[in-house]
CSV table of C-alpha atoms in Angstrom, one decimal:
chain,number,residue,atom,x,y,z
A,1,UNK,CA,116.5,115.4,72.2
A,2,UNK,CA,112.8,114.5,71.9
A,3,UNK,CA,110.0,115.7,74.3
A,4,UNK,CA,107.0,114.0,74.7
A,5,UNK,CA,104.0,115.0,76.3
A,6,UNK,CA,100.4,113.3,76.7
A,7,UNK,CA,96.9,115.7,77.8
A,8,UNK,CA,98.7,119.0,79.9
A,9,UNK,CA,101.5,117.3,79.4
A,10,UNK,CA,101.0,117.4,75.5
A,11,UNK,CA,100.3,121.4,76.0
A,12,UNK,CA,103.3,121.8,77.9
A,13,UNK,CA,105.7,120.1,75.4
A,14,UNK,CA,104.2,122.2,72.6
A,15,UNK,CA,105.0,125.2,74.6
A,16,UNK,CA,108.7,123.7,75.5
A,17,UNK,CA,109.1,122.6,71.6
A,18,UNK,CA,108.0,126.6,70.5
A,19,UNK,CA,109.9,128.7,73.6
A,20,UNK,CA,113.0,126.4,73.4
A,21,UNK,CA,114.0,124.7,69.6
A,22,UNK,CA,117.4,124.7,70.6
A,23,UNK,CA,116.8,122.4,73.1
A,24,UNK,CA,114.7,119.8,71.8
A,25,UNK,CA,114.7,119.1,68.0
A,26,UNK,CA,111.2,117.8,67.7
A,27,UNK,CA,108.3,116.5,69.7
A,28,UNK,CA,105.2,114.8,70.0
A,29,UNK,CA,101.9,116.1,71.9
A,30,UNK,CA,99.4,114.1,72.2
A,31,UNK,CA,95.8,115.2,73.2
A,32,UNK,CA,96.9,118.7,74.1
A,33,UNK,CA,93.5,120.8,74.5
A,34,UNK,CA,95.8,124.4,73.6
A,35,UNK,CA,92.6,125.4,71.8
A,36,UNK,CA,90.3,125.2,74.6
A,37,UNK,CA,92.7,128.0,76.2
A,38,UNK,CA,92.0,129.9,72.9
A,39,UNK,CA,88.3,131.2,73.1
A,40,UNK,CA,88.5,134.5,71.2
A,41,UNK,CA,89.2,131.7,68.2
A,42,UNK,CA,87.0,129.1,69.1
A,43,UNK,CA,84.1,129.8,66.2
A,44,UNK,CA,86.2,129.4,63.7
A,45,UNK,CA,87.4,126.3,64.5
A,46,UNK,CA,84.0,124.8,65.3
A,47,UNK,CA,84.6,124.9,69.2
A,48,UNK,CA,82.4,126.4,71.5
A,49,UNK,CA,81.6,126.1,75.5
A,50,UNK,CA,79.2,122.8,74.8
A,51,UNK,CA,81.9,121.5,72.7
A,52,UNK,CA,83.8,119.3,75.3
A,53,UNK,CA,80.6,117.9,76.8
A,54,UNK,CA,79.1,117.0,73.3
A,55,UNK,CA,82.2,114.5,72.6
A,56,UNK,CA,80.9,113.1,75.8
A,57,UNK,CA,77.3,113.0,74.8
A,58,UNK,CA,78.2,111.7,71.3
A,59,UNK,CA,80.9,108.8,73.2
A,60,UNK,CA,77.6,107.6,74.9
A,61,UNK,CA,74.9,108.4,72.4
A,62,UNK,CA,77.0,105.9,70.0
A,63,UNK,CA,77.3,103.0,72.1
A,64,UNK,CA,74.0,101.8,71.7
A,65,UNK,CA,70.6,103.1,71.0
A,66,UNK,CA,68.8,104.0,74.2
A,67,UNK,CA,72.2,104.1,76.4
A,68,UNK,CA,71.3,108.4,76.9
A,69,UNK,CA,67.4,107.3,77.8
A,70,UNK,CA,69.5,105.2,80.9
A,71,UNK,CA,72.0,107.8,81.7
A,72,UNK,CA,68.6,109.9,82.5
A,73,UNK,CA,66.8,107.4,84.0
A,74,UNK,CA,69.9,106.8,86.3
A,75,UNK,CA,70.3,110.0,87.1
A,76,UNK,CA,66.5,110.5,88.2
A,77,UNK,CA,67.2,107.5,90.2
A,78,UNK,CA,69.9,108.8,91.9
A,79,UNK,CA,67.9,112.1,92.7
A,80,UNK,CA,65.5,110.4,93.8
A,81,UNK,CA,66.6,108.0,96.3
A,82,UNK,CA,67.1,108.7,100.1
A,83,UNK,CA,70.5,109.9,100.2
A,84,UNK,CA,71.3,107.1,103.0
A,85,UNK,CA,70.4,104.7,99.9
A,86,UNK,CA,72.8,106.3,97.6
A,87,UNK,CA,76.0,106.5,100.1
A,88,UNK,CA,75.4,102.6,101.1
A,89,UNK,CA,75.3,101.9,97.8
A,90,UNK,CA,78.3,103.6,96.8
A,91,UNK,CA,79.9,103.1,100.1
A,92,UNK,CA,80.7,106.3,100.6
A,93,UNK,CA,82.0,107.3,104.1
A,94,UNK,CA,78.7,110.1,104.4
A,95,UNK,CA,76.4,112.0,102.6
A,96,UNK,CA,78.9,115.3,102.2
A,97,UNK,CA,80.0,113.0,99.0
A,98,UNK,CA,76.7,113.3,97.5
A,99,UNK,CA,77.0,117.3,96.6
A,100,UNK,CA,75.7,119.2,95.0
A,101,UNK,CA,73.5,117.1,94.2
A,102,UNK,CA,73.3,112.7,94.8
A,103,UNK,CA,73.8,112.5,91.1
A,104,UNK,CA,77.0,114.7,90.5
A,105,UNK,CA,79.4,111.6,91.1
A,106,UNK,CA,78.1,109.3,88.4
A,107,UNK,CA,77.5,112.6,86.5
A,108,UNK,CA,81.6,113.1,87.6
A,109,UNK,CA,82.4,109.0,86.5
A,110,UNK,CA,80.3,109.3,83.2
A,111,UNK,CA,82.3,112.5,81.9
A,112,UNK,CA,85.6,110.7,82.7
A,113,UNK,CA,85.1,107.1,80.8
A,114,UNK,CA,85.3,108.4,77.0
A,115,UNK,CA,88.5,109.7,78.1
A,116,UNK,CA,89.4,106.3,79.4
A,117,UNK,CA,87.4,104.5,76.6
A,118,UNK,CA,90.5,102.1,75.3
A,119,UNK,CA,90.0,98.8,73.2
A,120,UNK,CA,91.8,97.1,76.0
A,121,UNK,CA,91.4,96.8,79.7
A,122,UNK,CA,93.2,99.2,81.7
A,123,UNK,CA,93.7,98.6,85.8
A,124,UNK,CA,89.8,98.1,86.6
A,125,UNK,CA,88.4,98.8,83.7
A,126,UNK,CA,87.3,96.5,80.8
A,127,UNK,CA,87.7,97.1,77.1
A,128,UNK,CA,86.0,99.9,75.6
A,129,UNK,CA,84.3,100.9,78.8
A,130,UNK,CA,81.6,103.6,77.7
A,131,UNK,CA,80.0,100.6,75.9
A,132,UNK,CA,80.0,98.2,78.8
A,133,UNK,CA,78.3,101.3,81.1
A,134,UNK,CA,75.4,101.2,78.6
A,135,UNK,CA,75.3,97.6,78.4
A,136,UNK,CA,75.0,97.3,82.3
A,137,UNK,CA,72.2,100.5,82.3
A,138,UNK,CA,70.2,98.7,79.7
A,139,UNK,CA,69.8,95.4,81.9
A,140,UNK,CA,69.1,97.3,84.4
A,141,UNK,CA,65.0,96.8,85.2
A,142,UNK,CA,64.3,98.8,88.2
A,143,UNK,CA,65.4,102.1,90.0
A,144,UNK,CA,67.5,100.6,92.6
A,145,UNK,CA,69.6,98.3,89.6
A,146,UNK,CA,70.3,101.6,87.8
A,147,UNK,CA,71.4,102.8,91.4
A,148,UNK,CA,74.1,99.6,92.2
A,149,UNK,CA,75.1,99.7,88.4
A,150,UNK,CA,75.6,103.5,88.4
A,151,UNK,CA,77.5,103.0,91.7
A,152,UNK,CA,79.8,99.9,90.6
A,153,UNK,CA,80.6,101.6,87.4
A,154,UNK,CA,81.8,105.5,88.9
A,155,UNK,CA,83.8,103.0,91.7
A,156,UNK,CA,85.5,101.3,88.2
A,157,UNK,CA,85.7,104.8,86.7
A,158,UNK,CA,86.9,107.4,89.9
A,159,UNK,CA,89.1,104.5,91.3
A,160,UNK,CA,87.3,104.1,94.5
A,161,UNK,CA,89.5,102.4,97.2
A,162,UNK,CA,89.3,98.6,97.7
A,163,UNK,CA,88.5,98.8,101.0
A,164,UNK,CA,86.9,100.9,103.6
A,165,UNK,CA,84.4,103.4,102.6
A,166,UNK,CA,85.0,106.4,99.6
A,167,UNK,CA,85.9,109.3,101.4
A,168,UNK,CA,84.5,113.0,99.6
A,169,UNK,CA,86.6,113.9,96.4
A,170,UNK,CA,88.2,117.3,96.9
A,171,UNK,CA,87.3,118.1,93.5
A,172,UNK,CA,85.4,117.2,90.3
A,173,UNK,CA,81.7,116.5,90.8
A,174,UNK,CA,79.3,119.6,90.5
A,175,UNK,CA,82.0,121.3,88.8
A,176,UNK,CA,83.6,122.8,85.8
A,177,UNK,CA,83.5,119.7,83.2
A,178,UNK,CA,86.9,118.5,82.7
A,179,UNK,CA,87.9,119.5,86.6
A,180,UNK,CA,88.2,123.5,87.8
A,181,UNK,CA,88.8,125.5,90.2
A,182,UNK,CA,88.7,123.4,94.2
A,183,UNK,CA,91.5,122.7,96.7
A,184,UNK,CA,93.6,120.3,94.7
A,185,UNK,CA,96.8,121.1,92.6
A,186,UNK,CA,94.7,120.8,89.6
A,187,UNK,CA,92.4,123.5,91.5
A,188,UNK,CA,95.2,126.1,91.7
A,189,UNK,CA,96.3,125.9,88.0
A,190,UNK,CA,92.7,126.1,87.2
A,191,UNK,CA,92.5,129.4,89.4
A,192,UNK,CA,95.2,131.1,87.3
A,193,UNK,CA,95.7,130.1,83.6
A,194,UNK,CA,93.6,127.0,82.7
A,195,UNK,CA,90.4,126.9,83.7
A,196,UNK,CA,88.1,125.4,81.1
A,197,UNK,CA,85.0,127.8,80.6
A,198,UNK,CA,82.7,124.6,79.4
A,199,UNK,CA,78.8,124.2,79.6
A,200,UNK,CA,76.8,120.9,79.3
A,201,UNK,CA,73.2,120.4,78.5
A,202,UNK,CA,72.9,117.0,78.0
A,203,UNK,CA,71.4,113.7,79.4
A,204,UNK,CA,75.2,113.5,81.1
A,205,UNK,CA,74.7,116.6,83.1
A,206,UNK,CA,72.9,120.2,83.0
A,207,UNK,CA,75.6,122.9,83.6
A,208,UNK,CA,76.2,126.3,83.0
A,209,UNK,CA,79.8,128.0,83.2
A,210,UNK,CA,79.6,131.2,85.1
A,211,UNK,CA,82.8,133.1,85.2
A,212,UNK,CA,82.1,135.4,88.2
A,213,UNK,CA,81.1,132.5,90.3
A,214,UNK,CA,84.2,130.3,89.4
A,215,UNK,CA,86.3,133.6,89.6
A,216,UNK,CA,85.1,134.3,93.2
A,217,UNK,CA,85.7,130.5,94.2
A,218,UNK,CA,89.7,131.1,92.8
A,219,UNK,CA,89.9,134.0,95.2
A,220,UNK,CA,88.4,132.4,98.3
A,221,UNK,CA,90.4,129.6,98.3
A,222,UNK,CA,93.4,131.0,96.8
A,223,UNK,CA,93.3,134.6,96.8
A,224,UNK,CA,93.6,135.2,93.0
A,225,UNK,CA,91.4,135.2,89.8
A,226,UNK,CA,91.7,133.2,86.5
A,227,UNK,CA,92.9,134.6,83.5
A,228,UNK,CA,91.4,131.9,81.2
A,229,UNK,CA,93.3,133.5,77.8
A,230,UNK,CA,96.5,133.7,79.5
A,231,UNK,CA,98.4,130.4,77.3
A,232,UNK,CA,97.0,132.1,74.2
A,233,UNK,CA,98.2,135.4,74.6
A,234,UNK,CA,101.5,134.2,75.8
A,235,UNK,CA,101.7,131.7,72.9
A,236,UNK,CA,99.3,132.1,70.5
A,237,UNK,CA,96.8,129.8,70.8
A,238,UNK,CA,95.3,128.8,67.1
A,239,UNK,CA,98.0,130.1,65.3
A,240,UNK,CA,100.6,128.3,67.3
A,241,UNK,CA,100.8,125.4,64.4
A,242,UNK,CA,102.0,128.2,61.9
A,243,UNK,CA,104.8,129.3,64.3
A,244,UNK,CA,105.9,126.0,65.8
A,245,UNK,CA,108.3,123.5,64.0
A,246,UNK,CA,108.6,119.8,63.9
A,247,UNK,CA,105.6,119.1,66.7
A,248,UNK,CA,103.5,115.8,65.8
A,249,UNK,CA,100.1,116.8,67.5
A,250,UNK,CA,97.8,113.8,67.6
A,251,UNK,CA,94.2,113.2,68.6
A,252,UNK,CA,92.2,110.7,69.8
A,253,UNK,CA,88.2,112.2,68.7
A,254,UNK,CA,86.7,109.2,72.2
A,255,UNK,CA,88.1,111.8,73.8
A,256,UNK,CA,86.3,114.8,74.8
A,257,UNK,CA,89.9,116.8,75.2
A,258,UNK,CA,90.4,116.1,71.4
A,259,UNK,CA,88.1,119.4,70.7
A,260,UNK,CA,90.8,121.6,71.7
A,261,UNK,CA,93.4,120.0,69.8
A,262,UNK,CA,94.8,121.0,66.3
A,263,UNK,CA,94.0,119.1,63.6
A,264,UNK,CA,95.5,119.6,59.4
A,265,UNK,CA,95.1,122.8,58.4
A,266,UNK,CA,95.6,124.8,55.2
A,267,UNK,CA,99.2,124.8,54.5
A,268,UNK,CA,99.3,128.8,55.3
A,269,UNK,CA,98.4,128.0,58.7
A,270,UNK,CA,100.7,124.8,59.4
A,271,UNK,CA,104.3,125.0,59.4
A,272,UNK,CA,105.3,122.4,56.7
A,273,UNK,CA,107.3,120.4,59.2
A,274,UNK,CA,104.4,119.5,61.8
A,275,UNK,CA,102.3,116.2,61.2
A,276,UNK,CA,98.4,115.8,62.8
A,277,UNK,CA,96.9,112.7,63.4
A,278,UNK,CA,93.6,111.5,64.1
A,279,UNK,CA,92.5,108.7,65.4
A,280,UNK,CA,88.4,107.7,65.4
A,281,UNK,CA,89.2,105.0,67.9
A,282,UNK,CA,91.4,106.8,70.0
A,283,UNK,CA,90.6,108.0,73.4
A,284,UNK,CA,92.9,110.1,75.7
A,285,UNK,CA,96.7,109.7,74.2
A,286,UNK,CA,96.3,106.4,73.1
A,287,UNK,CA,99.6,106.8,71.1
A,288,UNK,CA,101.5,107.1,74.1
A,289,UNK,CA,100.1,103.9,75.8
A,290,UNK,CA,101.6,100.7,75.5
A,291,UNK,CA,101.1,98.7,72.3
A,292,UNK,CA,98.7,95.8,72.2
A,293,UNK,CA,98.3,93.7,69.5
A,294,UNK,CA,94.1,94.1,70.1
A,295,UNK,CA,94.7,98.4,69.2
A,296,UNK,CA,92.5,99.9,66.9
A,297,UNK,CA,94.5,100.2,63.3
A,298,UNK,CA,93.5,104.1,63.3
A,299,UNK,CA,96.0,104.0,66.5
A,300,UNK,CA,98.3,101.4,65.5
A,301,UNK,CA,99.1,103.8,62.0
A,302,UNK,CA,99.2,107.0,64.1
A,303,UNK,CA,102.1,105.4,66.0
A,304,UNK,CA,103.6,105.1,63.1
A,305,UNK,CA,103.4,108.5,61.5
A,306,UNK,CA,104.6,109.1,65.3
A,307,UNK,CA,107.5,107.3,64.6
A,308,UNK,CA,108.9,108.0,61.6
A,309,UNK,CA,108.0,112.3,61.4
A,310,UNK,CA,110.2,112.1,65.0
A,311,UNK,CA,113.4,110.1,63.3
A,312,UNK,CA,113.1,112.2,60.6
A,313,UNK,CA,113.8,115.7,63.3
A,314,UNK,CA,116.3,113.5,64.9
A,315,UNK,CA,118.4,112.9,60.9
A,316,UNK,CA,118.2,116.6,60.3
A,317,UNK,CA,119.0,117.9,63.7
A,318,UNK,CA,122.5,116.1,63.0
């Protein structure tokens, strides 16, 4: 038996693969942050609190010259407007939508599209969607077009509904980058073992991570606190790759999850028998998607590192 797992999915079949090798004789984890859960370690593997918002910064900042000038510009815009502007042109059901501030929900869209940024379309998006965001802000020629492009694009990007107006997200905008602690499941597992202690200051969005703050929002809604090194002192964060066997971990660096992943290391820190792949094209486990003939060939050759490292634990394991 296999086990596969994509994003928390790819954390939890590392964990699986390393608590239980008698049960599964290999497996493949794609874009599984396990570093990010790993701070103690984090400068000496390049990581630090601005680390997941700079993949962001640097998905945009590559597009096209100018495209972080517009983010700003947009965002101004946003700040700017009445609020009764901004919720009509979002068609959002009121202005509770709009906090913390009437920029946090294209703030909220922006940091999700790098994860999403695929060569090929994908439900409502297009191909390669962080590009197609710039494109549409640099058209853009007065306050109220960055306003209808900045809401047409976090509809594309959130999943707004199709019809009827877009009711207030329980979580996401205003908060922890990458989703924290708030009333959703997501919320709850932030509020005990993985909340995400990330910062941005960038021309996505200016945040600071405060632990007390987050920590007191866990125990209001939920009545308990975060541990956010829990998974690493359970598992060993970092040094899980020396102490793990036949785990494929791949990466796509779009992405801004790929900063907590685990990438080749020096062979004493790497059991022989794991594989890492990177992928420059790749956005959030582009591996596991469906194959198109129009994926990058960084992907397209992951896939098949995938493929043959996972026969090869299924021929010994027999």
């Amino acid at each position: 038996v296999l086990a596969f797992g994509g994003s928390y999915g790819g954390t939890l079949t590392t964990l699986f693969r390393l608590s239980y090798p008698d049960v599964v004789v290999g497996a493949l984890a794609a874009s599984a942050p396990i570093g990010y859960y790993d701070p103690e370690h984090w400068t000496a593997h390049g990581v630090d609190a601005y680390t997941w918002t700079n993949v962001v910064k640097r998905a945009f900042g590559g597009a096209a010259p100018g495209c972080l000038d517009a983010i700003n510009a947009t965002r101004a815009a946003l700040r700017a407007a009445p609020a009764a502007t901004v919720v009509d042109a979002f068609g959002l059901c009121d202005e509770t939508a709009l906090q913390p501030t009437q920029a946090a929900l294209f703030e909220y869209a922006l940091e999700a599209l790098p994860q999403q940024d695929y060569a090929h379309p994908v439900g409502d998006l297009p191909a390669w969607p962080v590009d197609a965001v710039c494109a549409a802000l640099a058209q853009a020629a007065t306050d109220e077009e960055l306003i209808a492009a900045a809401a047409k694009w976090s509809k594309l990007a959130l999943g707004a509904p199709a019809s009827g107006c877009w009711p207030t997200l329980d979580e996401g905008p205003g908060g922890v980058p990458g989703d924290g602690p708030g009333p959703g499941a997501w919320g709850y597992q932030s509020c005990t073992e993985t909340l995400h202690q990330f910062s941005s200051d960038s021309a996505v969005r200016d945040y600071e991570f405060d632990l007390t703050a987050q920590s007191d929002l866990c125990f209001k809604l939920y009545g308990v606190r975060p541990d956010p090194t829990k998974l690493a002192r359970l598992f060993g964060g970092y040094a899980i790759p020396g102490n793990v066997t036949n785990v494929v971990f791949s990466n796509g660096l779009r992405d801004p999850w790929s900063g907590g992943g685990f990438y080749a290391a020096a062979p004493s820190e790497a059991h022989a028998s794991n594989a890492f792949c990177v992928m420059p094209s790749g956005a959030h486990h582009s591996d596991l998607r469906t194959p198109m003939d129009d994926d990058p060939d960084d992907v397209k050759k992951c896939r098949e590192l995938e493929e043959a490292r996972l026969a090869g634990y299924l021929v010994a394991a027999r």
